[in-house]
Every structure is written in structure tokens, then in C-alpha cells.
mmCIF file of N, CA, C and O in Angstrom:
data_model
loop_
_atom_site.group_PDB
_atom_site.id
_atom_site.type_symbol
_atom_site.label_atom_id
_atom_site.label_comp_id
_atom_site.label_asym_id
_atom_site.label_seq_id
_atom_site.Cartn_x
_atom_site.Cartn_y
_atom_site.Cartn_z
ATOM 1 N N MET A 14 8.068 8.880 0.096
ATOM 2 C CA MET A 14 7.034 8.344 -0.761
ATOM 3 C C MET A 14 7.220 6.828 -0.865
ATOM 4 O O MET A 14 8.327 6.340 -1.010
ATOM 5 N N LYS A 15 6.143 6.107 -0.797
ATOM 6 C CA LYS A 15 6.195 4.650 -0.899
ATOM 7 C C LYS A 15 6.414 4.236 -2.351
ATOM 8 O O LYS A 15 5.941 4.899 -3.274
ATOM 9 N N THR A 16 7.109 3.121 -2.512
ATOM 10 C CA THR A 16 7.385 2.577 -3.842
ATOM 11 C C THR A 16 6.839 1.169 -3.934
ATOM 12 O O THR A 16 7.036 0.356 -3.036
ATOM 13 N N ALA A 17 6.161 0.887 -5.052
ATOM 14 C CA ALA A 17 5.657 -0.462 -5.332
ATOM 15 C C ALA A 17 6.280 -0.950 -6.629
ATOM 16 O O ALA A 17 6.605 -0.158 -7.511
ATOM 17 N N ILE A 18 6.420 -2.250 -6.736
ATOM 18 C CA ILE A 18 6.834 -2.859 -8.001
ATOM 19 C C ILE A 18 5.628 -3.623 -8.536
ATOM 20 O O ILE A 18 4.976 -4.360 -7.798
ATOM 21 N N VAL A 19 5.312 -3.387 -9.805
ATOM 22 C CA VAL A 19 4.155 -4.027 -10.434
ATOM 23 C C VAL A 19 4.646 -4.807 -11.647
ATOM 24 O O VAL A 19 5.252 -4.241 -12.557
ATOM 25 N N THR A 20 4.403 -6.104 -11.639
ATOM 26 C CA THR A 20 4.766 -6.933 -12.783
ATOM 27 C C THR A 20 3.620 -6.927 -13.791
ATOM 28 O O THR A 20 2.471 -6.629 -13.451
ATOM 29 N N ALA A 21 3.943 -7.245 -15.017
ATOM 30 C CA ALA A 21 2.958 -7.298 -16.107
ATOM 31 C C ALA A 21 2.198 -5.981 -16.238
ATOM 32 O O ALA A 21 0.993 -5.957 -16.450
ATOM 33 N N ALA A 22 2.917 -4.881 -16.122
ATOM 34 C CA ALA A 22 2.290 -3.556 -16.158
ATOM 35 C C ALA A 22 1.986 -3.072 -17.571
ATOM 36 O O ALA A 22 1.509 -1.958 -17.748
ATOM 37 N N THR A 23 2.214 -3.902 -18.569
ATOM 38 C CA THR A 23 1.979 -3.482 -19.949
ATOM 39 C C THR A 23 0.522 -3.555 -20.368
ATOM 40 O O THR A 23 0.150 -3.007 -21.403
ATOM 41 N N SER A 24 -0.324 -4.224 -19.567
ATOM 42 C CA SER A 24 -1.749 -4.321 -19.918
ATOM 43 C C SER A 24 -2.545 -4.842 -18.731
ATOM 44 O O SER A 24 -1.979 -5.216 -17.703
ATOM 45 N N GLY A 25 -3.844 -4.863 -18.891
ATOM 46 C CA GLY A 25 -4.746 -5.488 -17.930
ATOM 47 C C GLY A 25 -4.594 -5.021 -16.497
ATOM 48 O O GLY A 25 -4.472 -3.830 -16.217
ATOM 49 N N ILE A 26 -4.603 -5.987 -15.596
ATOM 50 C CA ILE A 26 -4.574 -5.693 -14.159
ATOM 51 C C ILE A 26 -3.290 -4.980 -13.761
ATOM 52 O O ILE A 26 -3.305 -4.065 -12.940
ATOM 53 N N GLY A 27 -2.158 -5.381 -14.331
ATOM 54 C CA GLY A 27 -0.893 -4.729 -13.994
ATOM 55 C C GLY A 27 -0.886 -3.258 -14.370
ATOM 56 O O GLY A 27 -0.435 -2.400 -13.601
ATOM 57 N N GLU A 28 -1.383 -2.940 -15.547
ATOM 58 C CA GLU A 28 -1.461 -1.545 -15.995
ATOM 59 C C GLU A 28 -2.432 -0.763 -15.112
ATOM 60 O O GLU A 28 -2.128 0.350 -14.666
ATOM 61 N N ALA A 29 -3.597 -1.327 -14.826
ATOM 62 C CA ALA A 29 -4.583 -0.667 -13.975
ATOM 63 C C ALA A 29 -4.044 -0.468 -12.562
ATOM 64 O O ALA A 29 -4.284 0.578 -11.936
ATOM 65 N N THR A 30 -3.321 -1.445 -12.053
ATOM 66 C CA THR A 30 -2.736 -1.335 -10.713
ATOM 67 C C THR A 30 -1.712 -0.211 -10.669
ATOM 68 O O THR A 30 -1.679 0.570 -9.704
ATOM 69 N N THR A 31 -0.895 -0.109 -11.696
ATOM 70 C CA THR A 31 0.090 0.970 -11.764
ATOM 71 C C THR A 31 -0.605 2.320 -11.695
ATOM 72 O O THR A 31 -0.226 3.195 -10.903
ATOM 73 N N ARG A 32 -1.628 2.514 -12.504
ATOM 74 C CA ARG A 32 -2.355 3.792 -12.520
ATOM 75 C C ARG A 32 -3.004 4.076 -11.156
ATOM 76 O O ARG A 32 -2.969 5.201 -10.671
ATOM 77 N N ALA A 33 -3.607 3.059 -10.553
ATOM 78 C CA ALA A 33 -4.269 3.245 -9.253
ATOM 79 C C ALA A 33 -3.259 3.615 -8.169
ATOM 80 O O ALA A 33 -3.534 4.492 -7.332
ATOM 81 N N LEU A 34 -2.114 2.966 -8.170
ATOM 82 C CA LEU A 34 -1.095 3.283 -7.162
ATOM 83 C C LEU A 34 -0.584 4.708 -7.322
ATOM 84 O O LEU A 34 -0.412 5.430 -6.333
ATOM 85 N N VAL A 35 -0.345 5.130 -8.552
ATOM 86 C CA VAL A 35 0.117 6.501 -8.782
ATOM 87 C C VAL A 35 -0.950 7.491 -8.307
ATOM 88 O O VAL A 35 -0.629 8.480 -7.630
ATOM 89 N N ARG A 36 -2.216 7.237 -8.612
ATOM 90 C CA ARG A 36 -3.296 8.123 -8.140
ATOM 91 C C ARG A 36 -3.350 8.178 -6.617
ATOM 92 O O ARG A 36 -3.718 9.204 -6.041
ATOM 93 N N ALA A 37 -2.966 7.087 -5.967
ATOM 94 C CA ALA A 37 -2.997 7.018 -4.503
ATOM 95 C C ALA A 37 -1.728 7.607 -3.867
ATOM 96 O O ALA A 37 -1.576 7.555 -2.649
ATOM 97 N N GLY A 38 -0.821 8.129 -4.687
ATOM 98 C CA GLY A 38 0.354 8.796 -4.150
ATOM 99 C C GLY A 38 1.628 7.970 -4.120
ATOM 100 O O GLY A 38 2.637 8.407 -3.578
ATOM 101 N N TRP A 39 1.600 6.783 -4.669
ATOM 102 C CA TRP A 39 2.786 5.933 -4.709
ATOM 103 C C TRP A 39 3.616 6.257 -5.947
ATOM 104 O O TRP A 39 3.109 6.787 -6.929
ATOM 105 N N GLN A 40 4.886 5.866 -5.897
ATOM 106 C CA GLN A 40 5.679 5.786 -7.115
ATOM 107 C C GLN A 40 5.808 4.307 -7.433
ATOM 108 O O GLN A 40 5.745 3.464 -6.533
ATOM 109 N N VAL A 41 5.949 3.997 -8.726
ATOM 110 C CA VAL A 41 5.850 2.604 -9.158
ATOM 111 C C VAL A 41 7.015 2.227 -10.067
ATOM 112 O O VAL A 41 7.394 2.992 -10.951
ATOM 113 N N ILE A 42 7.540 1.040 -9.834
ATOM 114 C CA ILE A 42 8.457 0.403 -10.771
ATOM 115 C C ILE A 42 7.583 -0.535 -11.587
ATOM 116 O O ILE A 42 7.080 -1.539 -11.069
ATOM 117 N N ALA A 43 7.340 -0.168 -12.826
ATOM 118 C CA ALA A 43 6.464 -0.935 -13.703
ATOM 119 C C ALA A 43 7.315 -1.869 -14.552
ATOM 120 O O ALA A 43 8.225 -1.424 -15.253
ATOM 121 N N THR A 44 7.018 -3.162 -14.486
ATOM 122 C CA THR A 44 7.821 -4.134 -15.227
ATOM 123 C C THR A 44 6.971 -4.858 -16.266
ATOM 124 O O THR A 44 5.757 -4.939 -16.161
ATOM 125 N N GLY A 45 7.667 -5.367 -17.267
ATOM 126 C CA GLY A 45 7.019 -6.129 -18.319
ATOM 127 C C GLY A 45 8.005 -6.395 -19.437
ATOM 128 O O GLY A 45 9.169 -6.002 -19.357
ATOM 129 N N ARG A 46 7.531 -7.035 -20.485
ATOM 130 C CA ARG A 46 8.409 -7.390 -21.602
ATOM 131 C C ARG A 46 8.262 -6.449 -22.791
ATOM 132 O O ARG A 46 9.083 -6.482 -23.697
ATOM 133 N N ARG A 47 7.230 -5.624 -22.816
ATOM 134 C CA ARG A 47 6.974 -4.756 -23.978
ATOM 135 C C ARG A 47 7.353 -3.314 -23.655
ATOM 136 O O ARG A 47 6.577 -2.561 -23.058
ATOM 137 N N ALA A 48 8.558 -2.953 -24.056
ATOM 138 C CA ALA A 48 9.130 -1.645 -23.722
ATOM 139 C C ALA A 48 8.244 -0.491 -24.165
ATOM 140 O O ALA A 48 8.048 0.465 -23.404
ATOM 141 N N GLU A 49 7.696 -0.559 -25.369
ATOM 142 C CA GLU A 49 6.914 0.576 -25.884
ATOM 143 C C GLU A 49 5.681 0.845 -25.025
ATOM 144 O O GLU A 49 5.317 1.997 -24.791
ATOM 145 N N ARG A 50 5.047 -0.186 -24.512
ATOM 146 C CA ARG A 50 3.884 0.011 -23.647
ATOM 147 C C ARG A 50 4.292 0.594 -22.293
ATOM 148 O O ARG A 50 3.606 1.451 -21.741
ATOM 149 N N LEU A 51 5.403 0.116 -21.755
ATOM 150 C CA LEU A 51 5.887 0.658 -20.483
ATOM 151 C C LEU A 51 6.300 2.110 -20.638
ATOM 152 O O LEU A 51 6.043 2.936 -19.755
ATOM 153 N N GLU A 52 6.926 2.434 -21.756
ATOM 154 C CA GLU A 52 7.343 3.815 -21.996
ATOM 155 C C GLU A 52 6.140 4.752 -22.056
ATOM 156 O O GLU A 52 6.179 5.861 -21.524
ATOM 157 N N ARG A 53 5.068 4.320 -22.697
ATOM 158 C CA ARG A 53 3.843 5.141 -22.747
ATOM 159 C C ARG A 53 3.276 5.338 -21.346
ATOM 160 O O ARG A 53 2.853 6.440 -20.984
ATOM 161 N N LEU A 54 3.252 4.279 -20.557
ATOM 162 C CA LEU A 54 2.732 4.355 -19.194
ATOM 163 C C LEU A 54 3.565 5.330 -18.362
ATOM 164 O O LEU A 54 3.020 6.166 -17.642
ATOM 165 N N ALA A 55 4.875 5.238 -18.481
ATOM 166 C CA ALA A 55 5.757 6.144 -17.742
ATOM 167 C C ALA A 55 5.552 7.590 -18.183
ATOM 168 O O ALA A 55 5.539 8.501 -17.347
ATOM 169 N N ALA A 56 5.370 7.810 -19.475
ATOM 170 C CA ALA A 56 5.169 9.167 -19.993
ATOM 171 C C ALA A 56 3.896 9.796 -19.440
ATOM 172 O O ALA A 56 3.837 11.008 -19.224
ATOM 173 N N GLU A 57 2.890 8.989 -19.174
ATOM 174 C CA GLU A 57 1.628 9.489 -18.618
ATOM 175 C C GLU A 57 1.780 10.008 -17.192
ATOM 176 O O GLU A 57 0.988 10.817 -16.736
ATOM 177 N N HIS A 58 2.782 9.500 -16.473
ATOM 178 C CA HIS A 58 2.884 9.776 -15.047
ATOM 179 C C HIS A 58 4.173 10.475 -14.638
ATOM 180 O O HIS A 58 4.532 10.482 -13.453
ATOM 181 N N GLY A 59 4.855 11.056 -15.608
ATOM 182 C CA GLY A 59 6.065 11.805 -15.291
ATOM 183 C C GLY A 59 7.075 10.950 -14.559
ATOM 184 O O GLY A 59 7.276 9.796 -14.879
ATOM 185 N N GLY A 60 7.687 11.499 -13.544
ATOM 186 C CA GLY A 60 8.727 10.808 -12.805
ATOM 187 C C GLY A 60 8.222 9.839 -11.753
ATOM 188 O O GLY A 60 9.008 9.291 -10.993
ATOM 189 N N ARG A 61 6.932 9.605 -11.695
ATOM 190 C CA ARG A 61 6.372 8.707 -10.667
ATOM 191 C C ARG A 61 6.446 7.238 -11.057
ATOM 192 O O ARG A 61 6.228 6.359 -10.230
ATOM 193 N N VAL A 62 6.741 6.959 -12.343
ATOM 194 C CA VAL A 62 6.826 5.584 -12.818
ATOM 195 C C VAL A 62 8.191 5.355 -13.449
ATOM 196 O O VAL A 62 8.591 6.066 -14.369
ATOM 197 N N HIS A 63 8.907 4.366 -12.923
ATOM 198 C CA HIS A 63 10.171 3.924 -13.508
ATOM 199 C C HIS A 63 9.893 2.593 -14.172
ATOM 200 O O HIS A 63 9.192 1.741 -13.608
ATOM 201 N N ILE A 64 10.407 2.394 -15.384
ATOM 202 C CA ILE A 64 10.146 1.134 -16.072
ATOM 203 C C ILE A 64 11.364 0.219 -16.024
ATOM 204 O O ILE A 64 12.507 0.670 -15.976
ATOM 205 N N ALA A 65 11.081 -1.067 -16.016
ATOM 206 C CA ALA A 65 12.117 -2.092 -16.072
ATOM 207 C C ALA A 65 11.619 -3.178 -17.020
ATOM 208 O O ALA A 65 10.621 -3.839 -16.739
ATOM 209 N N VAL A 66 12.296 -3.298 -18.160
ATOM 210 C CA VAL A 66 11.884 -4.250 -19.187
ATOM 211 C C VAL A 66 12.646 -5.559 -18.992
ATOM 212 O O VAL A 66 13.866 -5.606 -19.144
ATOM 213 N N PHE A 67 11.910 -6.588 -18.595
ATOM 214 C CA PHE A 67 12.504 -7.921 -18.432
ATOM 215 C C PHE A 67 11.392 -8.934 -18.238
ATOM 216 O O PHE A 67 10.242 -8.587 -18.003
ATOM 217 N N ASP A 68 11.762 -10.194 -18.346
ATOM 218 C CA ASP A 68 10.833 -11.302 -18.135
ATOM 219 C C ASP A 68 10.989 -11.773 -16.688
ATOM 220 O O ASP A 68 12.090 -12.136 -16.273
ATOM 221 N N VAL A 69 9.910 -11.769 -15.926
ATOM 222 C CA VAL A 69 9.990 -12.124 -14.501
ATOM 223 C C VAL A 69 10.397 -13.577 -14.263
ATOM 224 O O VAL A 69 10.723 -13.932 -13.144
ATOM 225 N N THR A 70 10.395 -14.398 -15.293
ATOM 226 C CA THR A 70 10.849 -15.778 -15.115
ATOM 227 C C THR A 70 12.366 -15.882 -15.166
ATOM 228 O O THR A 70 12.911 -16.974 -14.974
ATOM 229 N N ASP A 71 13.046 -14.748 -15.381
ATOM 230 C CA ASP A 71 14.511 -14.715 -15.439
ATOM 231 C C ASP A 71 15.037 -14.066 -14.160
ATOM 232 O O ASP A 71 15.068 -12.847 -14.043
ATOM 233 N N PRO A 72 15.448 -14.872 -13.164
ATOM 234 C CA PRO A 72 15.887 -14.318 -11.878
ATOM 235 C C PRO A 72 17.059 -13.344 -11.995
ATOM 236 O O PRO A 72 17.119 -12.356 -11.269
ATOM 237 N N ALA A 73 17.976 -13.600 -12.912
ATOM 238 C CA ALA A 73 19.122 -12.698 -13.082
ATOM 239 C C ALA A 73 18.654 -11.334 -13.590
ATOM 240 O O ALA A 73 19.172 -10.297 -13.165
ATOM 241 N N ALA A 74 17.676 -11.319 -14.490
ATOM 242 C CA ALA A 74 17.145 -10.054 -15.011
ATOM 243 C C ALA A 74 16.436 -9.276 -13.904
ATOM 244 O O ALA A 74 16.553 -8.054 -13.826
ATOM 245 N N LEU A 75 15.710 -9.978 -13.049
ATOM 246 C CA LEU A 75 15.048 -9.326 -11.911
ATOM 247 C C LEU A 75 16.081 -8.712 -10.976
ATOM 248 O O LEU A 75 15.959 -7.547 -10.589
ATOM 249 N N ASP A 76 17.100 -9.469 -10.638
ATOM 250 C CA ASP A 76 18.155 -8.948 -9.769
ATOM 251 C C ASP A 76 18.808 -7.717 -10.376
ATOM 252 O O ASP A 76 19.043 -6.721 -9.687
ATOM 253 N N HIS A 77 19.100 -7.775 -11.668
ATOM 254 C CA HIS A 77 19.722 -6.631 -12.338
ATOM 255 C C HIS A 77 18.808 -5.410 -12.289
ATOM 256 O O HIS A 77 19.256 -4.294 -12.017
ATOM 257 N N ALA A 78 17.527 -5.609 -12.552
ATOM 258 C CA ALA A 78 16.573 -4.493 -12.533
ATOM 259 C C ALA A 78 16.520 -3.852 -11.148
ATOM 260 O O ALA A 78 16.519 -2.624 -11.022
ATOM 261 N N LEU A 79 16.487 -4.659 -10.113
ATOM 262 C CA LEU A 79 16.417 -4.122 -8.749
ATOM 263 C C LEU A 79 17.725 -3.468 -8.330
ATOM 264 O O LEU A 79 17.724 -2.469 -7.608
ATOM 265 N N ASP A 80 18.837 -4.002 -8.798
ATOM 266 C CA ASP A 80 20.146 -3.439 -8.448
ATOM 267 C C ASP A 80 20.440 -2.131 -9.178
ATOM 268 O O ASP A 80 21.319 -1.382 -8.767
ATOM 269 N N SER A 81 19.732 -1.860 -10.257
ATOM 270 C CA SER A 81 20.026 -0.669 -11.052
ATOM 271 C C SER A 81 18.914 0.380 -11.002
ATOM 272 O O SER A 81 18.775 1.184 -11.914
ATOM 273 N N LEU A 82 18.147 0.382 -9.923
ATOM 274 C CA LEU A 82 17.081 1.376 -9.773
ATOM 275 C C LEU A 82 17.676 2.763 -9.586
ATOM 276 O O LEU A 82 18.702 2.927 -8.945
ATOM 277 N N PRO A 83 17.004 3.783 -10.130
ATOM 278 C CA PRO A 83 17.489 5.145 -9.921
ATOM 279 C C PRO A 83 17.265 5.590 -8.473
ATOM 280 O O PRO A 83 16.466 4.990 -7.746
ATOM 281 N N ASP A 84 17.974 6.633 -8.078
ATOM 282 C CA ASP A 84 17.790 7.189 -6.736
ATOM 283 C C ASP A 84 16.320 7.478 -6.495
ATOM 284 O O ASP A 84 15.613 7.955 -7.376
ATOM 285 N N GLY A 85 15.872 7.172 -5.295
ATOM 286 C CA GLY A 85 14.499 7.452 -4.921
ATOM 287 C C GLY A 85 13.534 6.304 -5.159
ATOM 288 O O GLY A 85 12.410 6.337 -4.695
ATOM 289 N N PHE A 86 13.952 5.283 -5.901
ATOM 290 C CA PHE A 86 13.064 4.155 -6.182
ATOM 291 C C PHE A 86 13.466 2.890 -5.443
ATOM 292 O O PHE A 86 12.865 1.845 -5.615
ATOM 293 N N GLY A 87 14.495 2.952 -4.607
ATOM 294 C CA GLY A 87 14.994 1.751 -3.955
ATOM 295 C C GLY A 87 14.190 1.251 -2.778
ATOM 296 O O GLY A 87 14.295 0.103 -2.398
ATOM 297 N N GLY A 88 13.359 2.089 -2.178
ATOM 298 C CA GLY A 88 12.631 1.698 -0.977
ATOM 299 C C GLY A 88 11.319 1.020 -1.282
ATOM 300 O O GLY A 88 10.254 1.522 -0.960
ATOM 301 N N ILE A 89 11.368 -0.152 -1.911
ATOM 302 C CA ILE A 89 10.153 -0.863 -2.277
ATOM 303 C C ILE A 89 9.461 -1.354 -1.016
ATOM 304 O O ILE A 89 10.054 -2.054 -0.202
ATOM 305 N N ALA A 90 8.201 -0.993 -0.862
ATOM 306 C CA ALA A 90 7.429 -1.373 0.321
ATOM 307 C C ALA A 90 7.328 -2.889 0.403
ATOM 308 O O ALA A 90 6.972 -3.551 -0.559
ATOM 309 N N GLY A 91 7.701 -3.443 1.566
ATOM 310 C CA GLY A 91 7.588 -4.878 1.785
ATOM 311 C C GLY A 91 8.725 -5.705 1.232
ATOM 312 O O GLY A 91 8.711 -6.921 1.343
ATOM 313 N N ARG A 92 9.725 -5.067 0.629
ATOM 314 C CA ARG A 92 10.845 -5.819 0.038
ATOM 315 C C ARG A 92 11.709 -6.416 1.129
ATOM 316 O O ARG A 92 12.093 -5.739 2.070
ATOM 317 N N ARG A 93 12.023 -7.662 0.949
ATOM 318 C CA ARG A 93 12.923 -8.351 1.882
ATOM 319 C C ARG A 93 14.288 -8.436 1.250
ATOM 320 O O ARG A 93 14.421 -8.789 0.088
ATOM 321 N N GLU A 94 15.293 -8.153 2.015
ATOM 322 C CA GLU A 94 16.670 -8.234 1.508
ATOM 323 C C GLU A 94 17.186 -9.634 1.633
ATOM 324 O O GLU A 94 16.837 -10.391 2.456
#
């Protein structure tokens, strides 16, 4: 299964993109700063959405989020090592 990472998934385009990707058969790492909104989004989609709460302007937080992904979510499509 393909995996996408979506930033700003707590509302607007990011939230809509997360839902569209899940409907299209992807699993999604949904990121944002508002944990409660990400948790609701993940609850809607069962195990297809993994959340990562951090600010994308913090490179160390991004690295930590990517390094601590659960099994099955590491193969982000298009990710460069």
C-alpha cells in the first residue's frame, strides 16, 4: 500500500487531501499542530491514518516524526533518503 505524508491535515486542503487519499486506497501520515483534530481524523479512518503532531518549521521535529513511524508507514511515496 502506498503511503503519503500530508502537512496541515488539521483543516482545509490538508484535511481534504487526507480524506481523498484514504478513499483512493492510500495510507496517510497526517501532520499538524492540533492533536485533537488529528486524532479525530485518524479515528474516522481506522488504521489507515497515522498522526504526527509537530510544527513543520522545526526540522528536528520532522526528523523525529519520520524516524518513529510505526511498521507499515515507512514507505512514503517519493521520499528521498
